[in-house]
Amino acid sequence: MASHRKSRPTGTRVAGIRTPVLATAALTSVALLSQTADATPSDDRPTLEEVEKKVDDLYRQAGSATEKYNAAKEKTTKQRKKVDTLLDDVAQRTQKLNDAREELGSFASAQYRTGASVPETATLLLADSPQDYFDQNQLMNRLTGRQKSAVDDYVTQQSETMKKRREATESLETLTESQNDLKTAKSTVQKKLATARELLSELTAEEKARLAAIEKKKQEEAARKAAELAKKQQAEQEAERKRQEEAAQQQESDTGSGSSGGTGSSGSSTPGTSNGTKAESALAFARAQIGKPYVWGATGPGSYDCSGLTQAAWKAAGVTLPRTTYDQVNAGTTVSVSQAQPGDLVFFYDDISHVGLYIGDGMMIHAPKPGAYVREESIFYDGESSIYSVVRPA
């Protein structure tokens, strides 16, 4: 009994002590797990600034891929035209070859009927390399002038046809490579844009509002920088105007006549007037496109990508620009940002993946990115460091 009484308190003590400890431990674990579950998304979830940067980077990468797509598409179009031309040429030469073969066949038939030189003619017609066989003096001596002309024509047509067939085959291989590049560039654009849309779709309403506020602040800073540039350009223009007036006055003083100075002024203004007229035409076209959507790879008239818009604008002014930003950047004279004039092309980023049309006062018209529309905007919309160069096409 004593032993039994000792065991019961012991058991009661164990239960009385361990149960609270286990319960506390369990509750603590649940609390920690709950905190971890709450903390993990917060730790892994990018900040709004990181999301903004990621989306901007994706749009830029999509822009770069778009220009690669444009280049591949242009190359594919040119290569397809070349292939079609070559195939047409091969078809025509094949017909000529068949005509020459028929004429040789008629000679062979005639010889067969007369029983003259049948083996030689038949062998000639069926040989893989007729010219080697023709070099044999005994056969050449048996050919009449007309027969010799037919043989020469056959050999020439066969050689030229084989050459054109090889060219067509090589061009088809190049076309296939261009088409593969086109598909790759298109896939890259689509993936970048899909990722950007996914990131934006995951934002809460509050985060979207904050993102809009950040964007507005960037636009205000860009507008401020544009105003600074406009002020600087106006000051430089005024200074240049005064220098020209002083030079004209000095010339009049030295010569005692204002006629030569007036003639010089008129002559120097002609190129500027011509250039200005073209630029005005390009700007008028670009302004008429404001509000139309950005669509990658588009060249109008209902939608544009960045280089498609600038190309179409200058085309309206009678100036032909290449299709892509990579080529447009070399299609004129490079000037400094402070010397930019209306109609100039403003290129952005180290990979030259974006372009806009300068309209003056630090502003431009451009097709910004997917989901946006052709609009006027500061050339500093993505910071001063994003400007690559300014080019004057005409």
Coordinates of C-alpha atoms in Angstrom, one line a residue:
M1 CA 0.0 0.0 0.0
A2 CA 2.8 2.4 0.9
S3 CA 4.3 1.7 -2.4
H4 CA 1.1 2.4 -4.1
R5 CA 0.5 5.7 -2.2
K6 CA 4.0 6.9 -3.2
S7 CA 3.4 6.2 -6.9
R8 CA 0.1 8.2 -7.1
P9 CA 1.5 11.5 -5.9
T10 CA 4.4 11.0 -8.3
G11 CA 2.1 10.5 -11.2
T12 CA 0.0 13.4 -10.2
R13 CA 3.0 15.6 -9.9
V14 CA 4.2 14.6 -13.3
A15 CA 0.9 15.3 -14.9
G16 CA 0.6 18.6 -13.0
I17 CA 4.0 19.8 -14.0
R18 CA 4.4 18.5 -17.6
T19 CA 1.0 19.3 -19.0
P20 CA 1.4 23.1 -18.7
V21 CA 4.9 22.9 -20.1
L22 CA 3.7 21.0 -23.2
A23 CA 0.8 23.3 -23.7
T24 CA 2.9 26.4 -23.4
A25 CA 5.5 24.9 -25.8
A26 CA 2.7 24.0 -28.3
L27 CA 1.2 27.5 -28.0
T28 CA 4.6 29.1 -28.4
S29 CA 5.3 27.0 -31.5
V30 CA 1.9 28.0 -33.0
A31 CA 2.6 31.6 -32.3
L32 CA 6.0 31.4 -33.9
L33 CA 4.7 29.6 -36.9
S34 CA 2.0 32.2 -37.3
Q35 CA 4.5 35.0 -37.1
T36 CA 6.7 33.2 -39.6
A37 CA 3.8 32.7 -41.9
D38 CA 3.0 36.4 -41.6
A39 CA 6.6 37.5 -41.9
T40 CA 7.7 35.4 -44.9
P41 CA 5.6 37.1 -47.6
S42 CA 6.6 40.4 -46.2
D43 CA 10.3 39.5 -46.3
D44 CA 10.1 38.0 -49.7
R45 CA 7.7 40.5 -51.2
P46 CA 9.7 43.3 -53.1
T47 CA 9.2 46.9 -52.1
L48 CA 7.2 49.2 -54.2
E49 CA 10.4 50.9 -55.4
E50 CA 11.8 47.5 -56.4
V51 CA 8.7 46.6 -58.3
E52 CA 8.8 50.0 -60.1
K53 CA 12.4 49.5 -61.1
K54 CA 11.8 45.9 -62.2
V55 CA 8.8 46.9 -64.3
D56 CA 10.8 49.8 -65.9
D57 CA 13.7 47.5 -66.6
L58 CA 11.3 44.9 -68.2
Y59 CA 9.8 47.6 -70.4
R60 CA 13.2 48.8 -71.4
Q61 CA 14.3 45.2 -72.2
A62 CA 11.1 44.7 -74.2
G63 CA 11.9 47.9 -76.1
S64 CA 15.3 46.6 -76.9
A65 CA 13.9 43.2 -78.0
T66 CA 11.3 45.1 -80.1
E67 CA 14.1 46.9 -82.1
K68 CA 15.8 43.5 -82.6
Y69 CA 12.4 42.2 -83.8
N70 CA 12.1 45.1 -86.2
A71 CA 15.6 44.4 -87.6
A72 CA 14.9 40.7 -88.0
K73 CA 11.6 41.5 -89.7
E74 CA 13.2 43.9 -92.1
K75 CA 15.9 41.4 -92.9
T76 CA 13.3 38.6 -93.4
T77 CA 11.3 40.8 -95.8
K78 CA 14.4 41.6 -97.9
Q79 CA 15.6 38.0 -97.8
R80 CA 12.2 36.7 -98.9
K81 CA 12.1 39.1 -101.9
K82 CA 15.6 37.9 -102.8
V83 CA 14.6 34.2 -102.6
D84 CA 11.5 34.8 -104.7
T85 CA 13.5 36.6 -107.3
L86 CA 16.1 33.7 -107.4
L87 CA 13.4 31.1 -107.6
D88 CA 11.8 32.9 -110.5
D89 CA 15.2 33.0 -112.2
V90 CA 15.8 29.3 -111.6
A91 CA 12.4 28.5 -113.1
Q92 CA 13.2 30.5 -116.2
R93 CA 16.6 29.0 -116.6
T94 CA 15.2 25.5 -116.0
Q95 CA 12.8 26.1 -118.9
K96 CA 15.7 27.2 -121.1
L97 CA 17.7 24.2 -120.1
N98 CA 14.7 22.0 -121.0
D99 CA 14.5 23.7 -124.4
A100 CA 18.2 23.1 -125.0
R101 CA 17.8 19.5 -124.0
E102 CA 14.9 19.0 -126.4
E103 CA 16.9 20.4 -129.2
L104 CA 19.7 18.0 -128.5
G105 CA 17.2 15.2 -128.3
S106 CA 15.9 16.1 -131.7
F107 CA 19.5 15.7 -133.1
A108 CA 19.8 12.4 -131.3
S109 CA 16.5 11.2 -132.8
A110 CA 17.6 12.3 -136.3
Q111 CA 20.9 10.5 -136.0
Y112 CA 19.1 7.4 -134.7
R113 CA 16.9 7.4 -137.7
T114 CA 19.8 7.8 -140.1
G115 CA 22.0 5.4 -138.1
A116 CA 24.8 7.9 -137.7
S117 CA 26.8 8.4 -134.6
V118 CA 24.0 7.1 -132.3
P119 CA 26.2 6.0 -129.4
E120 CA 28.1 9.2 -129.2
T121 CA 25.0 11.4 -129.2
A122 CA 23.1 9.3 -126.7
T123 CA 26.1 9.3 -124.4
L124 CA 26.4 13.1 -124.8
L125 CA 22.8 13.7 -123.9
L126 CA 22.9 11.5 -120.8
A127 CA 26.4 12.5 -119.5
D128 CA 26.6 14.2 -116.1
S129 CA 29.3 16.5 -117.4
P130 CA 28.8 17.0 -121.2
Q131 CA 31.7 19.4 -121.6
D132 CA 34.2 16.7 -120.7
Y133 CA 32.7 14.5 -123.4
F134 CA 32.7 17.3 -125.9
D135 CA 36.4 17.7 -125.5
Q136 CA 36.9 14.5 -127.4
N137 CA 38.1 15.5 -130.9
Q138 CA 36.3 12.7 -132.7
L139 CA 32.8 13.8 -131.5
M140 CA 33.5 17.5 -132.0
N141 CA 34.5 16.8 -135.5
R142 CA 31.2 15.1 -136.2
L143 CA 29.0 18.0 -134.9
T144 CA 27.6 20.5 -137.4
G145 CA 27.7 24.2 -136.6
R146 CA 24.1 24.1 -135.5
Q147 CA 24.6 21.1 -133.3
K148 CA 27.7 22.6 -131.8
S149 CA 25.7 25.8 -131.0
A150 CA 23.0 23.6 -129.3
V151 CA 25.5 21.7 -127.3
D152 CA 27.2 25.0 -126.1
D153 CA 23.8 26.4 -125.2
Y154 CA 22.9 23.3 -123.2
V155 CA 26.2 23.4 -121.3
T156 CA 25.8 27.1 -120.5
Q157 CA 22.2 26.7 -119.4
Q158 CA 23.0 23.7 -117.2
S159 CA 25.9 25.6 -115.5
E160 CA 24.0 28.8 -114.9
T161 CA 20.9 26.9 -113.6
M162 CA 23.0 24.9 -111.2
K163 CA 24.6 28.1 -109.9
K164 CA 21.3 29.8 -109.4
R165 CA 19.9 26.8 -107.6
R166 CA 22.8 26.9 -105.2
E167 CA 22.2 30.6 -104.6
A168 CA 18.5 30.0 -104.0
T169 CA 19.3 27.2 -101.5
E170 CA 21.7 29.4 -99.6
S171 CA 19.2 32.3 -99.6
L172 CA 16.5 29.9 -98.3
E173 CA 18.9 28.9 -95.4
T174 CA 19.5 32.6 -94.6
L175 CA 15.8 33.2 -94.7
T176 CA 15.2 30.4 -92.3
E177 CA 17.8 31.9 -89.9
S178 CA 16.1 35.3 -90.2
Q179 CA 12.7 33.8 -89.4
N180 CA 14.1 32.0 -86.4
D181 CA 15.6 35.3 -85.2
L182 CA 12.2 36.9 -85.7
K183 CA 10.5 34.3 -83.6
T184 CA 13.1 34.6 -80.9
A185 CA 12.8 38.4 -80.7
K186 CA 9.0 38.2 -80.7
S187 CA 9.0 35.6 -77.9
T188 CA 11.4 37.7 -75.8
V189 CA 9.1 40.8 -76.1
Q190 CA 6.1 38.8 -75.2
K191 CA 7.8 37.3 -72.1
K192 CA 9.1 40.6 -70.8
L193 CA 5.7 42.2 -71.2
A194 CA 3.9 39.3 -69.6
T195 CA 6.2 39.5 -66.6
A196 CA 5.7 43.2 -66.2
R197 CA 1.9 42.9 -66.4
E198 CA 2.1 40.1 -63.8
L199 CA 4.1 42.3 -61.4
L200 CA 1.7 45.2 -61.8
S201 CA -1.4 43.0 -61.3
E202 CA -0.1 41.8 -57.9
L203 CA -0.1 45.4 -56.5
T204 CA -2.8 46.4 -54.1
A205 CA -4.9 49.5 -54.8
E206 CA -2.9 51.3 -52.2
E207 CA 0.4 50.3 -53.8
K208 CA -0.9 51.4 -57.2
A209 CA -1.8 54.8 -55.8
R210 CA 1.7 55.1 -54.2
L211 CA 3.3 54.0 -57.5
A212 CA 1.3 56.7 -59.3
A213 CA 2.5 59.3 -56.8
I214 CA 6.1 58.2 -57.4
E215 CA 5.6 58.4 -61.2
K216 CA 4.0 61.9 -60.8
K217 CA 7.1 63.0 -58.8
K218 CA 9.4 61.8 -61.5
Q219 CA 7.3 63.6 -64.1
E220 CA 7.5 66.9 -62.1
E221 CA 11.3 66.5 -61.9
A222 CA 11.5 65.8 -65.6
A223 CA 9.4 68.9 -66.3
R224 CA 11.7 71.0 -64.2
K225 CA 14.8 69.7 -66.1
A226 CA 13.0 70.5 -69.4
A227 CA 12.3 74.0 -68.2
E228 CA 16.0 74.5 -67.3
L229 CA 17.0 73.3 -70.8
A230 CA 14.5 75.6 -72.4
K231 CA 15.8 78.5 -70.5
K232 CA 19.4 77.7 -71.4
Q233 CA 18.6 77.3 -75.0
Q234 CA 16.7 80.6 -75.1
A235 CA 19.7 82.3 -73.5
E236 CA 22.1 80.8 -76.1
Q237 CA 19.8 81.7 -78.9
E238 CA 19.6 85.3 -77.7
A239 CA 23.3 85.5 -77.3
E240 CA 23.8 84.1 -80.8
R241 CA 21.3 86.7 -82.2
K242 CA 23.2 89.5 -80.5
R243 CA 26.5 88.1 -81.9
Q244 CA 25.0 88.1 -85.4
E245 CA 23.7 91.6 -85.1
E246 CA 27.1 92.9 -83.8
A247 CA 28.8 91.1 -86.7
A248 CA 26.5 92.6 -89.2
Q249 CA 26.9 96.1 -87.7
Q250 CA 30.7 95.6 -87.8
Q251 CA 30.6 94.5 -91.4
E252 CA 28.5 97.5 -92.3
S253 CA 30.9 99.8 -90.5
D254 CA 33.9 98.3 -92.3
T255 CA 32.4 98.2 -95.8
G256 CA 30.1 101.2 -95.6
S257 CA 27.3 99.3 -97.2
G258 CA 24.6 97.0 -95.8
S259 CA 23.8 95.3 -99.1
S260 CA 26.6 92.7 -98.9
G261 CA 25.7 91.9 -95.3
G262 CA 22.0 91.5 -96.3
T263 CA 23.0 89.2 -99.1
G264 CA 25.1 87.1 -96.9
S265 CA 22.4 86.8 -94.3
S266 CA 19.9 85.7 -96.9
G267 CA 22.2 83.1 -98.4
S268 CA 23.0 81.5 -95.0
S269 CA 19.4 81.3 -93.9
T270 CA 18.3 79.3 -96.9
P271 CA 19.6 75.9 -95.7
G272 CA 18.2 76.6 -92.2
T273 CA 14.8 77.5 -93.7
S274 CA 14.8 74.3 -95.8
N275 CA 15.7 72.2 -92.8
G276 CA 13.2 74.0 -90.6
T277 CA 10.4 73.3 -93.2
K278 CA 11.1 69.6 -93.2
A279 CA 11.2 69.5 -89.4
E280 CA 7.9 71.4 -89.2
S281 CA 6.4 68.8 -91.5
A282 CA 7.7 65.9 -89.4
L283 CA 6.4 67.5 -86.2
A284 CA 3.0 68.2 -87.7
F285 CA 2.7 64.5 -88.6
A286 CA 3.9 63.4 -85.1
R287 CA 1.4 65.7 -83.4
A288 CA -1.4 64.2 -85.4
Q289 CA -0.5 60.8 -84.0
I290 CA -0.8 61.8 -80.3
G291 CA -3.3 59.6 -78.5
K292 CA -2.6 56.5 -80.7
P293 CA -1.5 53.4 -78.9
Y294 CA 2.0 52.0 -78.6
V295 CA 2.2 48.6 -80.2
W296 CA 5.6 46.9 -80.5
G297 CA 6.6 46.4 -84.2
A298 CA 4.0 48.8 -85.5
T299 CA 4.7 51.5 -88.1
G300 CA 1.2 53.0 -88.4
P301 CA -1.2 54.3 -89.3
G302 CA -3.3 53.2 -86.3
S303 CA -0.4 52.5 -83.8
Y304 CA 3.3 52.8 -83.5
D305 CA 6.4 51.8 -81.7
C306 CA 9.1 54.4 -81.0
S307 CA 11.2 54.1 -84.1
G308 CA 8.1 53.4 -86.3
L309 CA 6.8 56.8 -85.2
T310 CA 10.0 58.7 -86.0
Q311 CA 10.4 57.0 -89.3
A312 CA 6.8 57.8 -90.3
A313 CA 7.1 61.4 -89.2
W314 CA 10.2 62.1 -91.2
K315 CA 8.8 60.2 -94.2
A316 CA 6.0 62.7 -94.2
A317 CA 8.6 65.4 -94.5
G318 CA 10.2 63.6 -97.5
V319 CA 13.1 62.1 -95.6
T320 CA 13.7 58.4 -95.5
L321 CA 14.9 57.0 -92.2
P322 CA 16.0 53.4 -91.5
R323 CA 13.5 51.2 -89.5
T324 CA 15.3 50.6 -86.3
T325 CA 16.8 52.9 -83.6
Y326 CA 20.2 51.2 -84.1
D327 CA 20.3 52.5 -87.7
Q328 CA 18.4 55.8 -87.2
V329 CA 21.1 56.9 -84.7
N330 CA 23.5 57.0 -87.6
A331 CA 21.2 58.7 -90.1
G332 CA 22.2 62.3 -89.5
T333 CA 24.4 64.7 -87.7
T334 CA 25.0 64.3 -83.9
V335 CA 24.5 67.5 -81.8
S336 CA 24.6 68.2 -78.1
V337 CA 21.4 68.2 -76.0
S338 CA 21.7 72.0 -75.5
Q339 CA 21.8 72.4 -79.3
A340 CA 18.8 70.3 -80.0
Q341 CA 16.3 71.8 -82.4
P342 CA 12.6 70.9 -83.2
G343 CA 12.6 67.7 -85.4
D344 CA 15.8 66.3 -84.0
L345 CA 15.8 62.6 -82.9
V346 CA 16.6 62.0 -79.2
F347 CA 17.9 58.5 -78.4
F348 CA 17.9 56.9 -75.0
Y349 CA 19.9 54.2 -73.1
D350 CA 23.2 52.6 -73.8
D351 CA 21.6 50.0 -76.0
I352 CA 19.8 52.8 -78.1
S353 CA 16.5 51.0 -77.5
H354 CA 14.3 54.2 -77.6
V355 CA 13.8 57.3 -79.6
G356 CA 11.6 60.4 -79.6
L357 CA 11.1 63.5 -81.8
Y358 CA 12.3 66.7 -80.2
I359 CA 9.7 69.6 -80.3
G360 CA 11.6 72.2 -78.3
D361 CA 11.8 73.5 -74.7
G362 CA 13.1 70.2 -73.5
M363 CA 10.0 68.3 -74.7
M364 CA 9.5 65.5 -77.3
I365 CA 6.7 63.5 -78.9
H366 CA 7.3 59.7 -78.6
A367 CA 5.6 56.3 -78.4
P368 CA 6.7 55.4 -74.8
K369 CA 5.9 51.8 -74.1
P370 CA 3.2 49.1 -74.2
G371 CA 0.0 50.2 -72.5
A372 CA 0.8 53.8 -73.2
Y373 CA -0.1 56.2 -76.0
V374 CA 1.8 58.6 -78.3
R375 CA 2.3 61.7 -76.2
E376 CA 4.3 64.8 -75.5
E377 CA 6.8 64.4 -72.6
S378 CA 10.0 65.7 -71.2
I379 CA 13.2 64.3 -72.7
F380 CA 14.3 63.8 -69.1
Y381 CA 11.4 61.5 -68.4
D382 CA 13.8 58.8 -67.3
G383 CA 16.6 61.0 -66.0
E384 CA 19.2 63.0 -67.7
S385 CA 21.6 60.0 -67.7
S386 CA 19.2 58.0 -69.9
I387 CA 19.8 60.3 -72.9
Y388 CA 22.2 58.7 -75.3
S389 CA 22.5 61.3 -78.1
V390 CA 20.6 63.8 -80.3
V391 CA 20.7 63.4 -84.1
R392 CA 19.5 65.9 -86.8
P393 CA 18.2 63.9 -89.8
A394 CA 18.0 66.7 -92.3

